[in-house]
Amino acid sequence: MTAGSLARLFAAGNAAVLIHCPDLVSTLWRDLLENDEEQLPWQAPLVNIARNYHGSADITASLGDLFYFQPGRHGYIARKMALSREQEAGRVASRPASFVQDEGHYVPGQAILDQCWLLGQRLMAAIIPDGALPGRFEVAVQRLKYQETAEDFANLGALARNSMGRWGRAGCALDERRWEAAGVFSPRGLSDLYGLVAHIPAMRRLVQRVNEMLLRRDPSRRVASGQRVIEGAHYDYRYLTALCGRRERTLTQVFAGGQWHDLPIDLDTLAVFPGTIASHVLGLPNVLHRVVHLDGKAATGGPRNPRTDDVTLLIGAA
């Protein structure tokens, strides 16, 4: 990567760029996913997830341990850190600085924080046309765990939904209908109206039939046979997103040329695409993407590792 190299590739119309760097990825993976001293949230008691949750009504602003299961919209357990360089201290700092582990705390090592920061810095220099870094930015480090079976997604979604009161459950049902809205029904406000009308017995069948016609005409809403959307189509609110990981039952797809394309996610490459800030500030096209779950049984080619299977490592900058 050189200054502006990613900017030139994205400006030329490439939806994503694959950076072959197996040594770097293996180091990040070993220190962030295979370090048994750190208890990852999908292996922890629910109370530990709550203790490590630094939440916000804005999903993009939440940090720490995250639990999001909203059918068709979100479906993961994650740990997210935001890194910044402290000029006075002359070092890279993380928010949160530590994570509760039962009666103790885990503090991420400074060496891996520095390495993630340097990677984010290089990616930033590559996505800015002249390579001039902004005065202040943060590097996001997020580890996301997807589930092996559709039943697990459904059960975790039900667990989250049924923990709410009556009005909360009604809101979840309305949101599910709202996210289905297509075409003229999809803009904010109209999708809310569609969600409400779709729950009125006298109107439900008519508006759902019209919406189904609109869905068939919208290529961005198509789902191939054997696939189920677990992370709805969206744009990341950052300069860029870089992904690597170990996948069994999930695919990340980018929308380009009127169709969805599977994005290779492995432990040899970083798959990079621009986000909304890059679109607003740099004029680069941000990329619509989603995550789908594959039906069927998991591959049996080797032993399962619940700590690292179907896990994605995300490095971003905002």
CSV table of C-alpha atoms in Angstrom, one decimal:
chain,number,residue,atom,x,y,z
A,1,MET,CA,0.0,0.0,0.0
A,2,THR,CA,1.2,3.4,-0.9
A,3,ALA,CA,-0.2,6.9,-0.4
A,4,GLY,CA,-3.5,7.2,-2.3
A,5,SER,CA,-3.3,3.6,-3.8
A,6,LEU,CA,-6.7,2.5,-2.4
A,7,ALA,CA,-8.3,5.8,-3.4
A,8,ARG,CA,-7.3,5.3,-7.0
A,9,LEU,CA,-8.7,1.8,-7.1
A,10,PHE,CA,-12.0,2.8,-5.5
A,11,ALA,CA,-12.3,5.9,-7.7
A,12,ALA,CA,-11.8,3.6,-10.8
A,13,GLY,CA,-15.0,1.7,-9.8
A,14,ASN,CA,-13.7,-1.2,-7.7
A,15,ALA,CA,-16.2,-2.1,-5.0
A,16,ALA,CA,-13.5,-3.8,-2.8
A,17,VAL,CA,-9.8,-4.4,-2.8
A,18,LEU,CA,-8.1,-7.6,-1.5
A,19,ILE,CA,-4.7,-7.0,0.1
A,20,HIS,CA,-2.6,-10.2,0.3
A,21,CYS,CA,-0.8,-10.1,3.7
A,22,PRO,CA,-0.9,-13.6,5.3
A,23,ASP,CA,1.9,-12.8,7.8
A,24,LEU,CA,0.2,-9.7,9.1
A,25,VAL,CA,-3.3,-11.4,9.3
A,26,SER,CA,-1.9,-14.4,11.1
A,27,THR,CA,-0.3,-12.2,13.7
A,28,LEU,CA,-3.5,-10.2,14.3
A,29,TRP,CA,-5.5,-13.4,14.4
A,30,ARG,CA,-3.2,-15.1,16.9
A,31,ASP,CA,-3.0,-12.1,19.3
A,32,LEU,CA,-6.7,-11.1,19.1
A,33,LEU,CA,-8.5,-14.4,18.7
A,34,GLU,CA,-6.2,-17.2,19.9
A,35,ASN,CA,-4.9,-15.7,23.1
A,36,ASP,CA,-6.5,-17.8,25.8
A,37,GLU,CA,-5.8,-15.3,28.4
A,38,GLU,CA,-8.6,-13.2,27.0
A,39,GLN,CA,-12.2,-14.4,27.6
A,40,LEU,CA,-14.2,-13.4,24.5
A,41,PRO,CA,-17.8,-12.4,25.0
A,42,TRP,CA,-19.3,-15.4,23.1
A,43,GLN,CA,-17.5,-17.7,25.7
A,44,ALA,CA,-18.5,-15.5,28.7
A,45,PRO,CA,-21.5,-15.4,31.1
A,46,LEU,CA,-24.1,-12.9,30.0
A,47,VAL,CA,-23.4,-10.8,33.1
A,48,ASN,CA,-19.8,-10.3,31.9
A,49,ILE,CA,-21.2,-9.0,28.5
A,50,ALA,CA,-23.3,-6.6,30.4
A,51,ARG,CA,-20.4,-5.4,32.6
A,52,ASN,CA,-18.3,-4.8,29.4
A,53,TYR,CA,-21.1,-3.0,27.5
A,54,HIS,CA,-20.4,0.7,26.8
A,55,GLY,CA,-23.6,1.3,24.9
A,56,SER,CA,-25.4,4.0,23.0
A,57,ALA,CA,-28.7,4.4,21.2
A,58,ASP,CA,-26.5,4.7,18.1
A,59,ILE,CA,-25.3,1.2,17.2
A,60,THR,CA,-22.2,2.6,15.5
A,61,ALA,CA,-21.1,4.4,18.7
A,62,SER,CA,-21.4,1.4,21.1
A,63,LEU,CA,-18.1,-0.1,22.4
A,64,GLY,CA,-17.1,-3.0,24.5
A,65,ASP,CA,-19.1,-6.2,24.4
A,66,LEU,CA,-22.1,-6.1,22.0
A,67,PHE,CA,-25.1,-8.4,21.7
A,68,TYR,CA,-27.3,-7.6,18.7
A,69,PHE,CA,-30.0,-10.0,17.5
A,70,GLN,CA,-32.7,-8.4,15.4
A,71,PRO,CA,-34.0,-10.7,12.7
A,72,GLY,CA,-32.9,-9.6,9.2
A,73,ARG,CA,-31.0,-6.6,10.6
A,74,HIS,CA,-28.3,-7.6,13.1
A,75,GLY,CA,-27.1,-11.0,14.3
A,76,TYR,CA,-23.8,-11.2,16.2
A,77,ILE,CA,-22.0,-11.1,19.5
A,78,ALA,CA,-18.9,-8.8,19.3
A,79,ARG,CA,-16.1,-7.1,21.1
A,80,LYS,CA,-15.3,-3.6,19.9
A,81,MET,CA,-12.4,-1.2,20.8
A,82,ALA,CA,-11.7,2.3,19.5
A,83,LEU,CA,-8.0,3.2,19.3
A,84,SER,CA,-6.5,6.7,19.3
A,85,ARG,CA,-3.1,8.2,19.7
A,86,GLU,CA,-2.6,10.2,22.8
A,87,GLN,CA,-0.2,13.0,21.8
A,88,GLU,CA,0.7,13.9,25.4
A,89,ALA,CA,1.4,10.3,26.5
A,90,GLY,CA,2.9,9.4,23.1
A,91,ARG,CA,1.2,6.1,22.9
A,92,VAL,CA,-1.9,4.4,21.5
A,93,ALA,CA,-4.8,4.1,23.9
A,94,SER,CA,-7.9,1.9,23.7
A,95,ARG,CA,-11.5,2.6,24.7
A,96,PRO,CA,-12.5,0.6,26.8
A,97,ALA,CA,-9.0,0.2,28.3
A,98,SER,CA,-9.9,-3.2,29.9
A,99,PHE,CA,-12.5,-5.9,30.1
A,100,VAL,CA,-14.1,-7.6,33.1
A,101,GLN,CA,-13.4,-11.3,33.4
A,102,ASP,CA,-15.3,-12.8,36.3
A,103,GLU,CA,-13.4,-11.3,39.4
A,104,GLY,CA,-10.6,-9.8,37.4
A,105,HIS,CA,-9.8,-7.7,34.3
A,106,TYR,CA,-8.1,-8.3,30.9
A,107,VAL,CA,-6.0,-5.5,29.5
A,108,PRO,CA,-5.1,-5.8,25.8
A,109,GLY,CA,-1.3,-5.8,25.2
A,110,GLN,CA,0.3,-2.6,24.0
A,111,ALA,CA,2.1,-4.4,21.2
A,112,ILE,CA,-1.1,-5.5,19.5
A,113,LEU,CA,-2.8,-2.1,20.0
A,114,ASP,CA,0.2,-0.5,18.3
A,115,GLN,CA,0.1,-3.0,15.4
A,116,CYS,CA,-3.7,-2.4,14.9
A,117,TRP,CA,-3.1,1.4,15.0
A,118,LEU,CA,-0.3,1.2,12.5
A,119,LEU,CA,-2.4,-0.9,10.1
A,120,GLY,CA,-5.3,1.5,10.4
A,121,GLN,CA,-2.9,4.4,9.8
A,122,ARG,CA,-1.5,2.8,6.6
A,123,LEU,CA,-5.0,2.0,5.3
A,124,MET,CA,-6.0,5.6,6.0
A,125,ALA,CA,-3.0,7.0,4.1
A,126,ALA,CA,-3.9,4.7,1.2
A,127,ILE,CA,-7.6,5.7,1.0
A,128,ILE,CA,-6.9,9.5,1.0
A,129,PRO,CA,-5.9,10.6,-2.5
A,130,ASP,CA,-2.9,12.7,-1.4
A,131,GLY,CA,-2.1,10.5,1.6
A,132,ALA,CA,-2.4,13.4,4.0
A,133,LEU,CA,-3.9,12.0,7.3
A,134,PRO,CA,-6.6,14.0,9.1
A,135,GLY,CA,-5.7,15.7,12.3
A,136,ARG,CA,-7.6,13.2,14.4
A,137,PHE,CA,-9.1,9.8,13.7
A,138,GLU,CA,-9.8,6.6,15.5
A,139,VAL,CA,-9.1,3.0,14.5
A,140,ALA,CA,-11.9,0.5,15.3
A,141,VAL,CA,-11.0,-3.1,16.2
A,142,GLN,CA,-14.0,-5.4,16.2
A,143,ARG,CA,-14.3,-9.1,16.6
A,144,LEU,CA,-17.7,-10.5,15.5
A,145,LYS,CA,-19.1,-14.0,16.1
A,146,TYR,CA,-21.8,-15.3,13.9
A,147,GLN,CA,-23.7,-18.5,14.8
A,148,GLU,CA,-23.4,-21.9,13.2
A,149,THR,CA,-27.1,-22.7,12.7
A,150,ALA,CA,-30.3,-20.7,11.7
A,151,GLU,CA,-31.9,-22.1,14.8
A,152,ASP,CA,-29.3,-20.4,17.0
A,153,PHE,CA,-30.0,-17.1,15.3
A,154,ALA,CA,-33.7,-17.5,15.8
A,155,ASN,CA,-33.3,-18.5,19.5
A,156,LEU,CA,-31.0,-15.7,20.3
A,157,GLY,CA,-33.4,-13.2,18.5
A,158,ALA,CA,-36.3,-14.6,20.6
A,159,LEU,CA,-34.3,-14.4,23.8
A,160,ALA,CA,-33.6,-10.7,23.1
A,161,ARG,CA,-37.2,-9.9,22.0
A,162,ASN,CA,-39.0,-11.8,24.8
A,163,SER,CA,-37.0,-10.1,27.5
A,164,MET,CA,-38.9,-6.9,26.7
A,165,GLY,CA,-42.3,-5.7,27.8
A,166,ARG,CA,-45.4,-5.8,25.6
A,167,TRP,CA,-44.6,-2.4,23.9
A,168,GLY,CA,-41.0,-3.5,23.3
A,169,ARG,CA,-42.1,-6.7,21.6
A,170,ALA,CA,-44.6,-4.7,19.5
A,171,GLY,CA,-41.8,-2.4,18.5
A,172,CYS,CA,-39.7,-5.4,17.4
A,173,ALA,CA,-42.5,-6.7,15.3
A,174,LEU,CA,-43.0,-3.3,13.7
A,175,ASP,CA,-39.3,-3.1,13.0
A,176,GLU,CA,-39.3,-6.4,11.2
A,177,ARG,CA,-42.0,-5.3,8.9
A,178,ARG,CA,-40.4,-1.9,8.4
A,179,TRP,CA,-37.1,-3.5,7.3
A,180,GLU,CA,-39.0,-5.5,4.7
A,181,ALA,CA,-40.3,-2.3,3.0
A,182,ALA,CA,-39.1,-1.9,-0.6
A,183,GLY,CA,-39.3,0.7,-3.4
A,184,VAL,CA,-41.5,3.7,-2.6
A,185,PHE,CA,-42.1,2.2,0.9
A,186,SER,CA,-38.4,2.1,1.9
A,187,PRO,CA,-37.6,5.8,2.7
A,188,ARG,CA,-37.6,6.8,6.4
A,189,GLY,CA,-41.0,7.7,7.5
A,190,LEU,CA,-42.8,5.8,4.7
A,191,SER,CA,-41.2,2.5,6.0
A,192,ASP,CA,-42.5,3.4,9.5
A,193,LEU,CA,-46.0,3.9,8.0
A,194,TYR,CA,-45.7,0.6,6.0
A,195,GLY,CA,-44.7,-1.2,9.2
A,196,LEU,CA,-47.8,0.1,11.0
A,197,VAL,CA,-50.2,-0.6,8.1
A,198,ALA,CA,-48.8,-4.1,7.7
A,199,HIS,CA,-50.2,-4.9,11.2
A,200,ILE,CA,-53.7,-3.7,10.4
A,201,PRO,CA,-55.8,-6.8,9.6
A,202,ALA,CA,-57.9,-5.1,6.9
A,203,MET,CA,-54.8,-3.6,5.1
A,204,ARG,CA,-52.1,-6.2,5.7
A,205,ARG,CA,-52.7,-8.5,2.7
A,206,LEU,CA,-52.9,-5.6,0.2
A,207,VAL,CA,-49.8,-3.7,1.3
A,208,GLN,CA,-47.7,-6.9,1.7
A,209,ARG,CA,-48.7,-7.9,-1.9
A,210,VAL,CA,-47.6,-4.6,-3.3
A,211,ASN,CA,-44.4,-4.7,-1.3
A,212,GLU,CA,-43.6,-8.2,-2.6
A,213,MET,CA,-43.9,-6.9,-6.2
A,214,LEU,CA,-41.5,-4.0,-5.3
A,215,LEU,CA,-39.1,-6.5,-3.7
A,216,ARG,CA,-39.0,-8.6,-6.9
A,217,ARG,CA,-38.0,-5.5,-8.9
A,218,ASP,CA,-35.2,-4.4,-6.5
A,219,PRO,CA,-32.0,-6.4,-7.2
A,220,SER,CA,-30.4,-5.2,-3.9
A,221,ARG,CA,-33.2,-7.1,-2.0
A,222,ARG,CA,-32.7,-10.5,-3.8
A,223,VAL,CA,-31.5,-13.4,-1.7
A,224,ALA,CA,-30.2,-16.6,-3.4
A,225,SER,CA,-31.7,-20.0,-2.5
A,226,GLY,CA,-30.1,-21.5,0.5
A,227,GLN,CA,-29.2,-18.1,2.0
A,228,ARG,CA,-30.7,-16.1,4.8
A,229,VAL,CA,-29.9,-12.5,5.5
A,230,ILE,CA,-28.6,-12.0,9.1
A,231,GLU,CA,-27.0,-8.6,8.7
A,232,GLY,CA,-29.2,-6.4,6.5
A,233,ALA,CA,-27.8,-4.3,3.6
A,234,HIS,CA,-26.1,-1.2,5.0
A,235,TYR,CA,-23.2,1.2,4.6
A,236,ASP,CA,-20.5,1.5,7.3
A,237,TYR,CA,-20.2,4.9,8.8
A,238,ARG,CA,-16.4,5.2,8.6
A,239,TYR,CA,-13.6,5.9,6.1
A,240,LEU,CA,-13.0,2.2,5.5
A,241,THR,CA,-13.6,-1.3,6.6
A,242,ALA,CA,-11.0,-4.1,6.4
A,243,LEU,CA,-12.1,-7.7,7.0
A,244,CYS,CA,-10.4,-11.1,7.6
A,245,GLY,CA,-11.6,-14.2,9.4
A,246,ARG,CA,-12.5,-17.8,9.5
A,247,ARG,CA,-15.9,-18.5,7.9
A,248,GLU,CA,-18.0,-21.7,7.8
A,249,ARG,CA,-21.6,-20.7,7.4
A,250,THR,CA,-21.5,-17.0,6.7
A,251,LEU,CA,-20.8,-14.8,3.7
A,252,THR,CA,-20.2,-11.1,3.4
A,253,GLN,CA,-21.5,-9.8,0.1
A,254,VAL,CA,-21.0,-6.4,-1.6
A,255,PHE,CA,-23.5,-4.9,-4.1
A,256,ALA,CA,-22.0,-3.8,-7.4
A,257,GLY,CA,-23.2,-3.8,-11.0
A,258,GLY,CA,-26.7,-4.5,-9.9
A,259,GLN,CA,-26.0,-7.8,-8.1
A,260,TRP,CA,-24.5,-9.2,-5.0
A,261,HIS,CA,-20.9,-10.6,-5.0
A,262,ASP,CA,-19.4,-12.9,-2.3
A,263,LEU,CA,-16.4,-11.2,-0.7
A,264,PRO,CA,-13.5,-13.5,0.1
A,265,ILE,CA,-13.0,-13.5,3.8
A,266,ASP,CA,-10.0,-15.7,4.9
A,267,LEU,CA,-6.8,-15.6,6.9
A,268,ASP,CA,-4.5,-14.6,4.0
A,269,THR,CA,-6.0,-11.3,2.9
A,270,LEU,CA,-7.7,-8.1,4.1
A,271,ALA,CA,-10.8,-7.3,2.1
A,272,VAL,CA,-11.2,-3.5,2.1
A,273,PHE,CA,-14.1,-1.3,1.0
A,274,PRO,CA,-14.9,2.4,1.7
A,275,GLY,CA,-17.7,3.7,3.9
A,276,THR,CA,-19.9,6.7,4.2
A,277,ILE,CA,-17.3,9.2,5.5
A,278,ALA,CA,-15.0,8.4,2.5
A,279,SER,CA,-18.0,9.1,0.3
A,280,HIS,CA,-18.8,12.5,2.0
A,281,VAL,CA,-15.2,13.7,2.5
A,282,LEU,CA,-13.3,12.1,-0.3
A,283,GLY,CA,-15.9,11.6,-3.0
A,284,LEU,CA,-15.4,7.8,-3.1
A,285,PRO,CA,-18.4,5.5,-3.7
A,286,ASN,CA,-19.4,3.9,-0.4
A,287,VAL,CA,-20.3,0.2,-0.7
A,288,LEU,CA,-23.6,-1.4,0.2
A,289,HIS,CA,-22.9,-4.8,1.9
A,290,ARG,CA,-24.6,-7.4,4.0
A,291,VAL,CA,-24.0,-10.8,5.7
A,292,VAL,CA,-25.9,-13.9,4.8
A,293,HIS,CA,-26.1,-17.3,6.5
A,294,LEU,CA,-25.8,-20.5,4.5
A,295,ASP,CA,-28.3,-23.3,5.0
A,296,GLY,CA,-27.2,-26.8,5.7
A,297,LYS,CA,-24.8,-28.5,8.1
A,298,ALA,CA,-21.4,-27.1,8.9
A,299,ALA,CA,-18.4,-28.6,7.1
A,300,THR,CA,-16.8,-31.6,8.8
A,301,GLY,CA,-13.4,-31.4,7.3
A,302,GLY,CA,-11.7,-30.8,10.7
A,303,PRO,CA,-12.3,-30.2,14.4
A,304,ARG,CA,-14.6,-27.4,15.3
A,305,ASN,CA,-13.3,-24.5,17.4
A,306,PRO,CA,-16.2,-22.5,18.9
A,307,ARG,CA,-13.8,-19.7,19.9
A,308,THR,CA,-12.7,-18.9,16.3
A,309,ASP,CA,-15.1,-20.5,13.9
A,310,ASP,CA,-17.4,-18.1,12.0
A,311,VAL,CA,-15.6,-15.2,13.5
A,312,THR,CA,-14.7,-12.0,11.6
A,313,LEU,CA,-11.9,-9.6,12.5
A,314,LEU,CA,-12.7,-6.0,11.4
A,315,ILE,CA,-10.2,-3.1,11.3
A,316,GLY,CA,-11.8,0.2,10.5
A,317,ALA,CA,-11.0,3.9,10.6
A,318,ALA,CA,-13.3,6.9,11.3
